[in-house]
Short mmCIF file of C-alpha atoms in Angstrom, two decimals:
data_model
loop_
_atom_site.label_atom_id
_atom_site.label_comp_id
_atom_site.label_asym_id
_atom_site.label_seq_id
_atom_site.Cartn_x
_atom_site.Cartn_y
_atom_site.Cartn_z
CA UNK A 1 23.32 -60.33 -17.00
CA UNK A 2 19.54 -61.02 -17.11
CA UNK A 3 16.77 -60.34 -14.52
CA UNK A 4 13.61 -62.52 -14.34
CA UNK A 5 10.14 -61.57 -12.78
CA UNK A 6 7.08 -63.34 -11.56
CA UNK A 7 4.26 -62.30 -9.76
CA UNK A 8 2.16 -63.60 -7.28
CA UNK A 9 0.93 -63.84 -3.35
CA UNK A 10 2.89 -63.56 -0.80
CA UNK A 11 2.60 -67.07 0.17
CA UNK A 12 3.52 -68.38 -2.65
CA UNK A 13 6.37 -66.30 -3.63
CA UNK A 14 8.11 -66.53 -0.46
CA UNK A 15 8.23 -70.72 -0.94
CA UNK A 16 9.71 -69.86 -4.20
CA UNK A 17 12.31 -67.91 -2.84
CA UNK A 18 12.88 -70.24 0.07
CA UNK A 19 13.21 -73.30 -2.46
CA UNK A 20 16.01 -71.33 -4.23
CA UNK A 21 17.66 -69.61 -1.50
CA UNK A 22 20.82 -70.25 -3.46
CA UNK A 23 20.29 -67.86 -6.20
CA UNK A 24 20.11 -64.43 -6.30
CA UNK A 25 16.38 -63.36 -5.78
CA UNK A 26 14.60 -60.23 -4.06
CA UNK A 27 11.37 -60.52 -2.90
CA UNK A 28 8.53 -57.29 -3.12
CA UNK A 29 5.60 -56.87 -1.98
CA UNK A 30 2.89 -53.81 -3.53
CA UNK A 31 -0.49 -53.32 -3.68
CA UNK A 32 -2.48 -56.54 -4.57
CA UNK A 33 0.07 -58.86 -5.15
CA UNK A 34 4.38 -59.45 -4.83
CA UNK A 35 6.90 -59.61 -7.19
CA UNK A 36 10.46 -61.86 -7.52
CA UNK A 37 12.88 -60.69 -8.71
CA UNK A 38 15.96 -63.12 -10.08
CA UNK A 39 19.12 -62.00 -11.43
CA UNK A 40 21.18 -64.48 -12.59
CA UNK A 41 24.37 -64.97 -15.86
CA UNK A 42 22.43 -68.06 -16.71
CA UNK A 43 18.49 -69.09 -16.92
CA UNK A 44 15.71 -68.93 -14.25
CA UNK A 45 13.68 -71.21 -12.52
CA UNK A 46 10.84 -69.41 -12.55
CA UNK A 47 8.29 -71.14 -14.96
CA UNK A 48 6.80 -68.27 -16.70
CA UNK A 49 8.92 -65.38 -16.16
CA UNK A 50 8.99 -61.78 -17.67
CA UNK A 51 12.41 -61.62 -18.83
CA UNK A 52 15.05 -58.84 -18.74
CA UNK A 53 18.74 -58.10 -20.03
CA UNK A 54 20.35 -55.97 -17.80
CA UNK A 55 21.76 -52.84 -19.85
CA UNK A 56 21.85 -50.63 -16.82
CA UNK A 57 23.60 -51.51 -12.92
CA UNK A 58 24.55 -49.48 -9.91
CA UNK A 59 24.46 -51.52 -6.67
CA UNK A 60 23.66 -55.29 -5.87
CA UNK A 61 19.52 -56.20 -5.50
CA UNK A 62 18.98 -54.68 -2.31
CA UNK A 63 17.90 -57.44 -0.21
CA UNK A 64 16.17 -54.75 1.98
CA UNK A 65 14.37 -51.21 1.11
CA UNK A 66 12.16 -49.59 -0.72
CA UNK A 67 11.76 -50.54 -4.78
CA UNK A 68 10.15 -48.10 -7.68
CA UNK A 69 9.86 -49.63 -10.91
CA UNK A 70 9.14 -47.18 -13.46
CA UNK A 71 7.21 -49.28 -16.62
CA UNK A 72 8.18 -47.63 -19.62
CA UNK A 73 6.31 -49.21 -23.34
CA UNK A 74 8.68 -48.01 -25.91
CA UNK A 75 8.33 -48.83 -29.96
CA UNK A 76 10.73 -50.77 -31.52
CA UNK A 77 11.79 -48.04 -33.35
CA UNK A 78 12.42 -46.00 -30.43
CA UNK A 79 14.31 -48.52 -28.53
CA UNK A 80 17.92 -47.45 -29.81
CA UNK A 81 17.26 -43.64 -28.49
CA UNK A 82 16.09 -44.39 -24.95
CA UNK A 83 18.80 -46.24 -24.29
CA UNK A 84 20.84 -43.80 -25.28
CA UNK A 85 19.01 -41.41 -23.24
CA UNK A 86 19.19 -43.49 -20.42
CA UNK A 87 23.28 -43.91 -21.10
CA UNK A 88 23.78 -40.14 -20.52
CA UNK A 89 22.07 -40.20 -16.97
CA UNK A 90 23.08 -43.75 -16.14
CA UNK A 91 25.14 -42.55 -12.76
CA UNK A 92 22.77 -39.66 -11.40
CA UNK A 93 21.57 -41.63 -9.03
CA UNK A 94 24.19 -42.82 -7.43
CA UNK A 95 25.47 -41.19 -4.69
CA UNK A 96 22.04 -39.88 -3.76
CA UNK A 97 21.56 -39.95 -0.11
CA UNK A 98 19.48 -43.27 0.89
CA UNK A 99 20.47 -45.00 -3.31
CA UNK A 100 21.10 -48.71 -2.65
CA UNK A 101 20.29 -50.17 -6.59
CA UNK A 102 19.93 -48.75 -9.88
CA UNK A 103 18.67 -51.63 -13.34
CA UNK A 104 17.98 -50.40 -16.60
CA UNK A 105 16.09 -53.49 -17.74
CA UNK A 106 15.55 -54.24 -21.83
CA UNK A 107 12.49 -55.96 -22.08
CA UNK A 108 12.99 -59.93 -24.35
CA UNK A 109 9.64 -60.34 -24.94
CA UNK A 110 7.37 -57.04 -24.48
CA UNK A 111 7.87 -53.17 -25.18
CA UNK A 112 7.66 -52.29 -21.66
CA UNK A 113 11.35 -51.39 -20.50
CA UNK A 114 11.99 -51.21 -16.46
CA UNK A 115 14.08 -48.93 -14.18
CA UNK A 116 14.29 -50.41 -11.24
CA UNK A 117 15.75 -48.17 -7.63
CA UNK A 118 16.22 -49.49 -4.56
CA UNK A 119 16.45 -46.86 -1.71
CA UNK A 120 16.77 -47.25 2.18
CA UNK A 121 13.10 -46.20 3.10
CA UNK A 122 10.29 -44.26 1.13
CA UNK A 123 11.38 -41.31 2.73
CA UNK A 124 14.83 -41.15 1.22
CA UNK A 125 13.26 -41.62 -2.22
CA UNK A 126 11.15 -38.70 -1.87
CA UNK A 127 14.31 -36.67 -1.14
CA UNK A 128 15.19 -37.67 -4.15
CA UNK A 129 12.14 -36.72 -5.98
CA UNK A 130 12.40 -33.13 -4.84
CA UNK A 131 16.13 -32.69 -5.41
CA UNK A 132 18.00 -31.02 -8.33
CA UNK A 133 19.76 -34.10 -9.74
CA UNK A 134 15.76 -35.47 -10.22
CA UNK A 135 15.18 -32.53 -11.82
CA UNK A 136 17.76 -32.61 -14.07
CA UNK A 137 17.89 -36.69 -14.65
CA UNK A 138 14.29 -35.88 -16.35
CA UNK A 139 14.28 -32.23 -18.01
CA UNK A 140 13.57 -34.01 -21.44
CA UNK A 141 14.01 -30.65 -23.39
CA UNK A 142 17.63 -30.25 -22.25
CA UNK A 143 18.89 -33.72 -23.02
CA UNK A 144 16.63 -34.46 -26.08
CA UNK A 145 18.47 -33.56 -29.25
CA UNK A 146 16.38 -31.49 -32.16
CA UNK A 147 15.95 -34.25 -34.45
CA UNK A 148 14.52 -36.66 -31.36
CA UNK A 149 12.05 -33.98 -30.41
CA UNK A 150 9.17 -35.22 -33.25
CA UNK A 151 9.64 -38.60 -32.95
CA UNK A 152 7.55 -40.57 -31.11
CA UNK A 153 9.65 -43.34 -29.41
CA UNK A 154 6.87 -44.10 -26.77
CA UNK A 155 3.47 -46.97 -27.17
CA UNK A 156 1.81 -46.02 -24.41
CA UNK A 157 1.64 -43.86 -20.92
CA UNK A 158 5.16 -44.76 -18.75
CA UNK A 159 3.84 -46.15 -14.88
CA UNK A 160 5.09 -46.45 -11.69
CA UNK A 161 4.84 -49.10 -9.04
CA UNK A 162 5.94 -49.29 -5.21
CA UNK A 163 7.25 -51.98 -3.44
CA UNK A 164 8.82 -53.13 -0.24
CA UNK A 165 10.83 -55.74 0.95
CA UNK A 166 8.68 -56.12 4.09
CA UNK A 167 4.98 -57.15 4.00
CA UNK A 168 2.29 -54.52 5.10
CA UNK A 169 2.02 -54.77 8.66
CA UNK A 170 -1.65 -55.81 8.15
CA UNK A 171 -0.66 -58.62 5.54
CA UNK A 172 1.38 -60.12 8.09
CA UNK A 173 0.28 -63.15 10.02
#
């Protein structure tokens, strides 16, 4: 499975979406701009995309909710142990109260790797952030083994960005 992203205003995006309304896209909107999401077997219409394989899934795209995407550079080199990493808490998530999607996303074209979660409402994703499964999904000295604790698998500082489903009230027309 791959996923495909483009950016762009909300304008625009949402006529992209509308002229595809047979595939399988999700549209977000964040600060300054909104992102598409397509997940599809086969290849994208989207003309330049940013594009994903799939390595991680819990949940269909939420067609509703609240998104984090947590942008995470990683070196070549260090590509084989954060997926393994991320194979050992794959499932922590689910099951959470308010969980709707889960994507581990490996990156074609760039370093910068994606998890993707879809929750009910921003609320429900800060439960999340203050419970013990959070806590223990990203206690790096518990799961990282010895010989992984001097290696540097990382190219730059990880990120996080917010979405929605919904515009902003006051982006609404």
């Amino acid at each position: 499975m791959n996923l495909y992203t483009t950016s762009g205003t909300p304008e625009f995006m949402e006529k992209v979406r509308e002229k595809h309304s047979g595939e399988d896209m999700v549209l977000l909107h964040g600060a300054g701009n909104s992102l598409l999401l397509h997940e599809t077997e086969g290849k994208t219409v989207f003309q330049t995309p940013k594009r994903y394989e799939v390595i991680g899934a819990s949940g269909p795209l939420a067609k509703h909710g609240y998104y984090i995407v947590n942008n995470i550079p990683v070196t070549d080199e260090g590509r084989p142990i954060f997926e393994h990493r991320f194979q050992n808490r794959a499932n922590m998530v689910d099951g959470q109260p308010g969980f709707l999607t889960f994507r581990l996303l490996r990156p074609i074209k760039d370093d910068t790797y994606r998890v993707v979660t879809a929750w009910e409402s921003k609320d429900h994703y800060e439960l999340w952030k203050g419970s013990q499964a959070f806590k223990s999904a990203h206690d790096r000295k518990e799961q990282t083994p010895p010989a992984e604790k001097t290696q540097h698998i990382f190219s730059a500082a990880s990120y996080i960005t917010e979405y929605e489903t919904e515009k902003p009230e006051d982006e609404k027309i």
